[in-house]
CSV table of C-alpha atoms in Angstrom, one decimal:
chain,number,residue,atom,x,y,z
A,1,MET,CA,-113.4,-143.7,98.3
A,2,HIS,CA,-110.2,-141.8,98.6
A,3,TYR,CA,-109.8,-138.2,97.5
A,4,PRO,CA,-106.4,-136.7,96.4
A,5,LYS,CA,-105.2,-133.8,98.4
A,6,ILE,CA,-107.9,-134.4,101.0
A,7,GLY,CA,-106.6,-137.7,102.3
A,8,ASP,CA,-109.9,-138.6,103.9
A,9,HIS,CA,-113.4,-139.5,103.0
A,10,PRO,CA,-115.3,-136.1,102.9
A,11,GLN,CA,-118.2,-137.6,104.9
A,12,ALA,CA,-115.7,-138.3,107.7
A,13,LEU,CA,-114.7,-134.6,107.6
A,14,LEU,CA,-118.3,-133.5,107.7
A,15,ASN,CA,-119.1,-135.9,110.6
A,16,VAL,CA,-116.1,-134.6,112.6
A,17,LEU,CA,-117.0,-131.0,111.9
A,18,PHE,CA,-120.7,-131.3,112.8
A,19,THR,CA,-119.6,-133.1,116.1
A,20,ILE,CA,-117.3,-130.2,117.0
A,21,LEU,CA,-119.9,-127.6,116.1
A,22,ASN,CA,-122.6,-129.4,118.1
A,23,ARG,CA,-120.4,-129.7,121.2
A,24,SER,CA,-118.6,-126.3,121.2
A,25,SER,CA,-121.2,-124.6,123.2
A,26,THR,CA,-120.9,-127.2,126.0
A,27,GLY,CA,-117.2,-127.3,126.4
A,28,GLY,CA,-116.1,-128.9,123.2
A,29,ALA,CA,-115.9,-132.4,121.6
A,30,SER,CA,-113.9,-135.1,123.3
A,31,ARG,CA,-111.5,-137.4,121.5
A,32,GLU,CA,-114.0,-140.3,122.0
A,33,GLU,CA,-116.7,-138.2,120.2
A,34,ILE,CA,-114.3,-137.4,117.3
A,35,VAL,CA,-113.4,-141.1,117.0
A,36,ALA,CA,-117.1,-142.1,116.9
A,37,ALA,CA,-117.9,-139.4,114.3
A,38,TYR,CA,-115.0,-140.6,112.1
A,39,GLU,CA,-115.8,-144.3,112.6
A,40,SER,CA,-119.4,-143.8,111.5
A,41,ALA,CA,-118.2,-142.8,108.1
A,42,LYS,CA,-115.1,-144.9,107.6
A,43,GLY,CA,-116.0,-148.1,109.5
A,44,HIS,CA,-112.8,-148.0,111.7
A,45,PRO,CA,-111.4,-145.7,114.3
A,46,PRO,CA,-108.8,-143.0,113.5
A,47,SER,CA,-105.4,-142.8,115.0
A,48,ASN,CA,-104.2,-139.7,116.9
A,49,LYS,CA,-102.3,-138.7,113.9
A,50,THR,CA,-105.4,-138.9,111.7
A,51,ILE,CA,-107.4,-136.8,114.1
A,52,SER,CA,-104.7,-134.1,114.1
A,53,ARG,CA,-104.6,-134.2,110.3
A,54,LEU,CA,-108.5,-134.0,110.1
A,55,ILE,CA,-108.5,-130.9,112.3
A,56,ALA,CA,-105.7,-129.2,110.4
A,57,THR,CA,-107.4,-130.0,107.1
A,58,LEU,CA,-110.6,-128.4,108.4
A,59,ASN,CA,-108.7,-125.3,109.5
A,60,VAL,CA,-107.2,-125.0,106.0
A,61,TYR,CA,-110.7,-125.0,104.4
A,62,PHE,CA,-111.9,-122.3,106.8
A,63,ASP,CA,-108.9,-120.1,106.3
A,64,ASP,CA,-108.5,-120.7,102.6
A,65,PRO,CA,-111.7,-121.8,100.8
A,66,TYR,CA,-109.7,-122.7,97.7
A,67,GLY,CA,-107.0,-124.7,99.6
A,68,TYR,CA,-108.4,-127.9,98.1
A,69,SER,CA,-107.0,-127.1,94.7
A,70,PHE,CA,-103.6,-126.1,95.9
A,71,ALA,CA,-100.5,-128.3,96.4
A,72,PRO,CA,-100.6,-130.6,99.5
A,73,ILE,CA,-99.7,-129.0,102.8
A,74,PRO,CA,-96.4,-130.2,104.3
A,75,GLU,CA,-96.9,-132.9,106.9
A,76,GLU,CA,-95.3,-130.9,109.7
A,77,GLU,CA,-97.8,-128.1,109.1
A,78,LEU,CA,-100.8,-130.4,109.0
A,79,LEU,CA,-99.9,-132.0,112.3
A,80,LYS,CA,-99.5,-128.8,114.2
A,81,LEU,CA,-102.9,-128.4,115.9
A,82,PRO,CA,-103.3,-124.9,117.4
A,83,GLU,CA,-103.8,-124.6,121.1
A,84,ASP,CA,-106.3,-122.2,122.7
A,85,GLY,CA,-104.5,-119.0,123.7
A,86,GLU,CA,-101.8,-119.1,121.1
A,87,ASP,CA,-100.8,-115.6,119.9
A,88,ASP,CA,-102.1,-115.9,116.4
A,89,GLU,CA,-103.6,-112.6,115.2
A,90,ILE,CA,-106.6,-114.6,113.9
A,91,PRO,CA,-107.3,-117.8,115.8
A,92,ALA,CA,-107.8,-121.0,113.9
A,93,ALA,CA,-111.3,-122.1,113.3
A,94,ILE,CA,-110.9,-125.2,115.5
A,95,VAL,CA,-108.6,-125.2,118.5
A,96,ALA,CA,-107.7,-127.8,121.2
A,97,ARG,CA,-108.1,-127.1,124.9
A,98,GLY,CA,-106.8,-129.2,127.7
A,99,ARG,CA,-104.5,-132.2,127.8
A,100,GLY,CA,-104.8,-135.9,127.7
A,101,ASP,CA,-108.3,-137.2,128.5
A,102,LYS,CA,-109.5,-133.7,129.2
A,103,ARG,CA,-108.6,-132.4,125.7
A,104,ARG,CA,-111.6,-130.8,123.9
A,105,TYR,CA,-111.9,-129.5,120.4
A,106,ILE,CA,-113.7,-126.1,120.1
A,107,PHE,CA,-115.0,-124.2,117.1
A,108,THR,CA,-114.0,-120.6,117.6
A,109,ARG,CA,-115.6,-118.7,114.8
A,110,GLU,CA,-118.9,-116.9,115.2
A,111,LEU,CA,-121.9,-118.6,113.6
A,112,LYS,CA,-124.0,-116.3,111.4
A,113,GLN,CA,-127.6,-116.0,112.6
A,114,ASP,CA,-129.0,-115.0,109.3
A,115,ALA,CA,-127.6,-117.8,107.2
A,116,ARG,CA,-129.5,-119.1,104.3
A,117,LEU,CA,-129.1,-122.3,102.3
A,118,ASP,CA,-128.6,-121.3,98.7
A,119,ASP,CA,-127.4,-124.5,97.0
A,120,PRO,CA,-130.0,-127.3,96.8
A,121,ARG,CA,-127.2,-129.8,96.3
A,122,ILE,CA,-126.1,-129.1,99.8
A,123,ALA,CA,-129.7,-129.6,101.0
A,124,PHE,CA,-129.8,-132.9,99.2
A,125,LEU,CA,-126.6,-134.1,100.9
A,126,MET,CA,-127.7,-132.9,104.3
A,127,ALA,CA,-131.1,-134.5,103.9
A,128,LEU,CA,-129.4,-137.8,103.1
A,129,ALA,CA,-127.1,-137.4,106.1
A,130,ASN,CA,-130.2,-137.2,108.2
A,131,ASN,CA,-131.6,-140.3,106.5
A,132,PRO,CA,-128.7,-142.8,106.3
A,133,GLN,CA,-130.9,-145.6,104.9
A,134,GLU,CA,-131.4,-143.5,101.7
A,135,ARG,CA,-127.8,-142.6,101.5
A,136,ASN,CA,-126.7,-146.2,101.7
A,137,VAL,CA,-128.8,-147.3,98.7
A,138,MET,CA,-127.4,-144.6,96.4
A,139,PRO,CA,-123.7,-144.3,97.4
A,140,ARG,CA,-122.5,-143.4,93.9
A,141,LEU,CA,-124.5,-140.2,93.6
A,142,PHE,CA,-123.7,-139.3,97.2
A,143,GLU,CA,-120.0,-139.6,96.6
A,144,VAL,CA,-120.1,-137.8,93.2
A,145,LEU,CA,-121.9,-134.8,94.7
A,146,MET,CA,-119.7,-134.7,97.7
A,147,LYS,CA,-116.5,-134.8,95.6
A,148,ILE,CA,-117.8,-132.0,93.4
A,149,MET,CA,-118.5,-129.7,96.3
A,150,VAL,CA,-115.9,-130.6,98.9
A,151,GLY,CA,-113.6,-127.8,97.9
A,152,ASP,CA,-116.4,-125.2,98.3
A,153,ILE,CA,-118.2,-126.6,101.3
A,154,PHE,CA,-116.0,-125.9,104.3
A,155,ASN,CA,-115.6,-122.1,104.0
A,156,ARG,CA,-119.3,-121.8,104.5
A,157,ILE,CA,-120.1,-125.0,106.5
A,158,ALA,CA,-120.5,-123.0,109.8
A,159,GLU,CA,-123.5,-121.3,108.3
A,160,TRP,CA,-125.0,-124.4,106.9
A,161,TYR,CA,-124.7,-126.2,110.2
A,162,GLN,CA,-127.6,-124.0,111.5
A,163,LEU,CA,-129.8,-124.7,108.4
A,164,GLN,CA,-131.6,-127.9,109.4
A,165,GLY,CA,-134.9,-126.2,108.8
A,166,GLU,CA,-133.8,-124.8,105.5
A,167,ILE,CA,-133.0,-128.3,104.1
A,168,GLU,CA,-136.6,-129.1,103.7
A,169,LYS,CA,-137.0,-126.1,101.5
A,170,TYR,CA,-135.5,-128.1,98.6
A,171,VAL,CA,-135.6,-131.8,99.7
A,172,LEU,CA,-138.1,-133.7,101.7
A,173,ILE,CA,-137.9,-137.4,102.4
A,174,LYS,CA,-141.0,-139.1,103.8
A,175,GLY,CA,-141.9,-142.8,104.4
A,176,PHE,CA,-139.7,-145.8,103.7
A,177,GLN,CA,-136.5,-146.3,101.9
A,178,PRO,CA,-136.6,-145.3,98.2
A,179,THR,CA,-135.7,-147.7,95.3
A,180,TRP,CA,-132.8,-146.1,93.4
A,181,VAL,CA,-132.0,-146.5,89.7
A,182,GLU,CA,-129.3,-144.9,87.6
A,183,ASP,CA,-131.9,-142.9,85.6
A,184,ASN,CA,-133.3,-141.3,88.8
A,185,GLN,CA,-129.7,-140.3,89.9
A,186,ARG,CA,-129.1,-138.5,86.6
A,187,ARG,CA,-132.5,-136.8,86.8
A,188,ILE,CA,-131.8,-135.6,90.4
A,189,GLU,CA,-128.4,-134.2,89.4
A,190,THR,CA,-130.1,-132.2,86.6
A,191,ILE,CA,-133.0,-131.0,88.8
A,192,LEU,CA,-130.8,-129.9,91.7
A,193,THR,CA,-128.5,-127.8,89.5
A,194,ALA,CA,-131.5,-126.3,87.7
A,195,ILE,CA,-133.0,-125.3,91.1
A,196,ARG,CA,-129.7,-123.7,92.1
A,197,ASP,CA,-129.3,-121.8,88.8
A,198,ARG,CA,-133.1,-120.9,88.7
A,199,LYS,CA,-133.5,-122.6,85.2
A,200,ARG,CA,-136.8,-124.0,84.0
A,201,LEU,CA,-136.9,-127.7,83.0
A,202,LEU,CA,-138.4,-129.2,79.9
A,203,PHE,CA,-139.4,-132.9,79.7
A,204,THR,CA,-141.9,-135.4,78.4
A,205,TYR,CA,-144.2,-136.9,81.1
A,206,ARG,CA,-146.2,-140.0,81.1
A,207,HIS,CA,-149.5,-139.2,82.9
A,208,ILE,CA,-150.1,-141.5,85.8
A,209,GLY,CA,-153.8,-141.9,85.1
A,210,SER,CA,-154.1,-141.9,81.3
A,211,GLY,CA,-150.6,-143.1,80.3
A,212,GLN,CA,-150.5,-140.3,77.7
A,213,LEU,CA,-147.2,-138.6,76.9
A,214,GLN,CA,-147.3,-134.9,77.6
A,215,ARG,CA,-144.8,-132.1,77.1
A,216,ARG,CA,-144.1,-130.2,80.3
A,217,GLU,CA,-142.1,-127.1,81.2
A,218,ILE,CA,-141.8,-126.2,84.8
A,219,GLU,CA,-140.1,-124.1,87.3
A,220,PRO,CA,-138.5,-126.7,89.7
A,221,TYR,CA,-138.9,-126.1,93.4
A,222,GLY,CA,-137.7,-129.3,95.0
A,223,LEU,CA,-137.7,-133.1,95.4
A,224,LEU,CA,-140.0,-135.2,97.6
A,225,CYS,CA,-139.6,-138.9,98.4
A,226,GLN,CA,-142.7,-140.6,99.6
A,227,GLN,CA,-143.0,-144.4,100.1
A,228,ASN,CA,-140.2,-145.4,97.7
A,229,VAL,CA,-141.2,-142.9,95.0
A,230,TRP,CA,-139.4,-139.7,94.2
A,231,TYR,CA,-141.4,-136.6,92.9
A,232,LEU,CA,-140.4,-133.3,91.4
A,233,SER,CA,-142.4,-130.4,92.8
A,234,GLY,CA,-142.6,-127.4,90.6
A,235,ARG,CA,-144.8,-124.7,89.1
A,236,CYS,CA,-146.2,-125.6,85.7
A,237,TYR,CA,-145.1,-122.8,83.3
A,238,LYS,CA,-148.3,-123.1,81.2
A,239,GLN,CA,-150.9,-123.7,83.9
A,240,LYS,CA,-149.3,-121.4,86.5
A,241,GLU,CA,-150.0,-124.0,89.2
A,242,LEU,CA,-147.9,-126.1,91.5
A,243,ARG,CA,-147.7,-129.7,90.4
A,244,LEU,CA,-146.0,-133.0,91.3
A,245,PHE,CA,-144.3,-135.2,88.8
A,246,ARG,CA,-143.0,-138.8,89.4
A,247,LEU,CA,-139.4,-139.0,88.5
A,248,ASP,CA,-139.7,-142.4,86.9
A,249,HIS,CA,-142.4,-141.0,84.6
A,250,ILE,CA,-140.1,-138.2,83.3
A,251,ASN,CA,-138.1,-138.6,80.1
A,252,ASN,CA,-135.9,-136.4,77.9
A,253,LEU,CA,-135.2,-134.1,80.8
A,254,ARG,CA,-133.2,-131.0,80.0
A,255,ARG,CA,-132.7,-127.4,81.3
A,256,VAL,CA,-134.0,-124.4,79.4
A,257,GLU,CA,-130.8,-122.4,79.4
A,258,LEU,CA,-132.4,-119.1,78.1
A,259,SER,CA,-134.8,-119.0,81.1
A,260,THR,CA,-135.0,-117.9,84.7
A,261,PHE,CA,-137.5,-117.9,87.4
A,262,LYS,CA,-138.0,-116.6,91.0
A,263,MET,CA,-139.0,-119.1,93.6
A,264,PRO,CA,-141.5,-117.7,96.2
A,265,SER,CA,-139.6,-116.6,99.2
A,266,ASP,CA,-142.0,-118.4,101.6
A,267,PHE,CA,-142.1,-121.7,99.8
A,268,THR,CA,-140.7,-124.8,101.4
A,269,LEU,CA,-141.5,-128.4,100.8
A,270,GLN,CA,-142.1,-128.9,104.5
A,271,ASN,CA,-144.8,-126.2,104.6
A,272,GLN,CA,-146.4,-127.5,101.4
A,273,TYR,CA,-146.3,-131.3,102.0
A,274,GLY,CA,-145.2,-131.9,105.5
A,275,SER,CA,-148.7,-132.3,106.9
A,276,SER,CA,-150.0,-134.4,104.0
A,277,TRP,CA,-150.6,-138.1,104.4
A,278,GLY,CA,-149.0,-138.9,101.1
A,279,VAL,CA,-148.1,-136.4,98.5
A,280,TRP,CA,-151.5,-135.0,97.7
A,281,THR,CA,-152.5,-132.0,99.9
A,282,GLY,CA,-156.2,-131.7,98.7
A,283,ASP,CA,-157.7,-128.9,96.8
A,284,ASN,CA,-157.0,-126.3,99.4
A,285,GLY,CA,-154.3,-128.0,101.5
A,286,ALA,CA,-156.5,-127.8,104.6
A,287,VAL,CA,-155.5,-129.9,107.6
A,288,GLU,CA,-158.2,-132.1,109.1
A,289,THR,CA,-158.4,-134.2,112.3
A,290,VAL,CA,-158.6,-137.9,111.8
A,291,ARG,CA,-159.5,-140.1,114.8
A,292,LEU,CA,-159.3,-143.8,114.8
A,293,LEU,CA,-160.3,-146.5,117.4
A,294,VAL,CA,-157.7,-149.3,117.3
A,295,GLU,CA,-158.6,-152.7,118.8
A,296,GLU,CA,-156.4,-154.4,121.4
A,297,ARG,CA,-154.9,-156.9,119.0
A,298,LEU,CA,-153.4,-154.1,116.9
A,299,ALA,CA,-152.8,-151.4,119.6
A,300,GLU,CA,-149.2,-152.4,120.3
A,301,LYS,CA,-148.3,-152.0,116.7
A,302,PHE,CA,-149.5,-148.4,116.8
A,303,LYS,CA,-147.6,-147.8,120.0
A,304,VAL,CA,-144.3,-148.7,118.4
A,305,THR,CA,-144.9,-147.3,114.9
A,306,THR,CA,-145.2,-143.7,113.9
A,307,TYR,CA,-147.3,-143.5,110.8
A,308,HIS,CA,-147.4,-139.7,110.6
A,309,PRO,CA,-145.5,-137.0,112.5
A,310,SER,CA,-148.8,-135.7,114.0
A,311,GLN,CA,-149.7,-139.1,115.5
A,312,GLN,CA,-151.1,-138.9,119.0
A,313,LEU,CA,-152.2,-141.9,121.1
A,314,LYS,CA,-154.7,-142.2,124.0
A,315,GLU,CA,-155.6,-145.4,125.7
A,316,VAL,CA,-159.3,-146.2,125.8
A,317,GLY,CA,-160.8,-148.7,128.2
A,318,GLU,CA,-158.6,-151.6,129.2
A,319,ALA,CA,-156.7,-152.2,126.0
A,320,ASN,CA,-158.0,-150.2,123.0
A,321,LEU,CA,-156.3,-147.2,121.6
A,322,GLU,CA,-157.5,-143.9,120.2
A,323,VAL,CA,-155.2,-142.6,117.5
A,324,THR,CA,-155.4,-139.0,116.2
A,325,PHE,CA,-153.7,-137.5,113.2
A,326,GLN,CA,-153.7,-133.9,111.8
A,327,VAL,CA,-153.3,-134.3,108.1
A,328,SER,CA,-154.1,-132.8,104.7
A,329,GLY,CA,-155.1,-134.9,101.7
A,330,VAL,CA,-157.0,-137.2,103.9
A,331,GLU,CA,-158.4,-139.1,100.9
A,332,GLU,CA,-155.0,-140.7,100.5
A,333,MET,CA,-155.5,-142.5,103.8
A,334,LEU,CA,-158.3,-144.7,102.4
A,335,PRO,CA,-156.2,-147.7,101.1
A,336,TRP,CA,-154.2,-147.7,104.3
A,337,LEU,CA,-157.4,-147.6,106.5
A,338,MET,CA,-159.1,-150.3,104.5
A,339,MET,CA,-156.2,-152.7,104.9
A,340,TRP,CA,-156.8,-152.9,108.7
A,341,GLY,CA,-160.3,-154.3,108.3
A,342,PRO,CA,-162.3,-154.6,111.5
A,343,THR,CA,-159.4,-153.8,113.7
A,344,VAL,CA,-159.5,-150.1,113.0
A,345,GLU,CA,-162.6,-147.9,113.1
A,346,VAL,CA,-162.8,-144.4,111.7
A,347,LEU,CA,-164.4,-142.1,114.3
A,348,GLU,CA,-164.0,-138.8,112.4
A,349,PRO,CA,-164.3,-137.1,110.1
A,350,VAL,CA,-167.8,-138.3,109.4
A,351,TRP,CA,-167.4,-138.0,105.6
A,352,LEU,CA,-164.4,-140.4,105.7
A,353,ARG,CA,-166.3,-142.8,107.9
A,354,GLU,CA,-169.2,-142.8,105.3
A,355,ILE,CA,-166.8,-143.5,102.5
A,356,ILE,CA,-165.3,-146.5,104.3
A,357,LYS,CA,-168.8,-147.9,104.9
A,358,GLU,CA,-169.7,-147.4,101.3
A,359,ASN,CA,-166.5,-149.2,100.1
A,360,LEU,CA,-167.1,-152.1,102.5
A,361,GLN,CA,-170.7,-152.4,101.3
A,362,ASN,CA,-169.6,-152.4,97.7
A,363,SER,CA,-167.1,-155.1,98.5
A,364,LEU,CA,-169.7,-157.2,100.2
A,365,ASP,CA,-172.2,-156.8,97.4
A,366,MET,CA,-169.5,-157.9,94.9
A,367,TYR,CA,-168.8,-161.1,96.8
A,368,GLN,CA,-172.5,-161.8,97.2
A,369,GLY,CA,-173.0,-161.4,93.5
A,370,LYS,CA,-175.1,-158.3,93.7
A,371,LEU,CA,-173.0,-156.2,91.4
C-alpha cells in the first residue's frame, strides 16, 4: 500500500527506525541492516536513493510532528542526509557517520527513561509487529491503523521504542495464530479507541455456557488472544469484577460517550494472564507447580516445543523427560493432559493427578457399559 506524501510503506519506516535505534548504542546501523529492515516490509531491497529518502523523511517527522500533513518536501532537501559533525544548532535525529562500507546511521536524540505507552492502538501495532503471523492474517486492519497514526507516530517513537514491556499492558497474544473476521476487526478498533479515551463499552453478550443473551457494560482494559480466540478483558460495571468476554460472542458494541473510568495503575495483561495456562487464572490467580513425566516416544516433541513460557525440562533415566510448569488456572490443562494418554503422567499436584485418574476411570466404565 502506498501513502501520499510519505512515499513509503509505514511499516518500512518503522522497521528502519527500530533498526537504527537498536544499533545506535553499538556504533550505528549499517547499510546492509537498513536494507534488510526495509526488505522485510516491502519484499524487495531499497536503492541508495530510497535509503536517503527514508532517513530524511524520518528526520522530518522528528523535527516537525505535523510534517505529514504539509506539502511534500523538495527532492533536493529530502536527499540531503546530514553528516555527523555538521554545524547545525540542533542536530538531526538521525545522522550518518563514515563513508562507503563503513557508513553507519546513528540516532542522536536522548531516549526518555520514564516513557509510558498511552495509546493502546500503538500497543496493538507493536504487539502485531512482534507476532508477524498474526499481522499477516489481518493486513487490512494493520494498514488502516498504521495509516491513521503515521502522522503522529514518529515525533514520539523514540519513547515507544523502549516500551516493549508496556505493550502487554493493553494487548497480549498467546498460543497459535488467530482466525480473523471482519466483525472482530471492527470490534477491536472500537475497543482500542475506548481504552485510549477511557470510555465504558456497552454490548449484548451470548454467555458461553448457557447461550443466553446478556446486557453488559464494562470498563475495557485490554485484548487477549489465546489459541485462535480473542477476548476482551475488562471490569464489569455492575459486578465490579474483572471479567473476560469472547469477541465473537459480542454484538451491538458501542461506546458510552458520557462515561469515564480510571484503569488501575498496576494493571497489565501480562501480570494478570501471563502465567495462566489458558485464559482462566483460577479463583485467586495463584501459581502452582505442575510436574509431568513424559515417556521416551514423546520426549523429543517436548524438547522442540514450548507449551508455556515457564516450561522446564530435565532428563530422567535413559530417555524419559520430566517437564515442569509454573501456571495459574491449572484446571484448564486437563483436556491437554488427557489427550496424551499413557505417554504423559502427572506427578504433581496430587489433586490434579486424582482428577486425571477419575476421568480415566469414568471413561473406562463408560466403554465397559457400567455407566
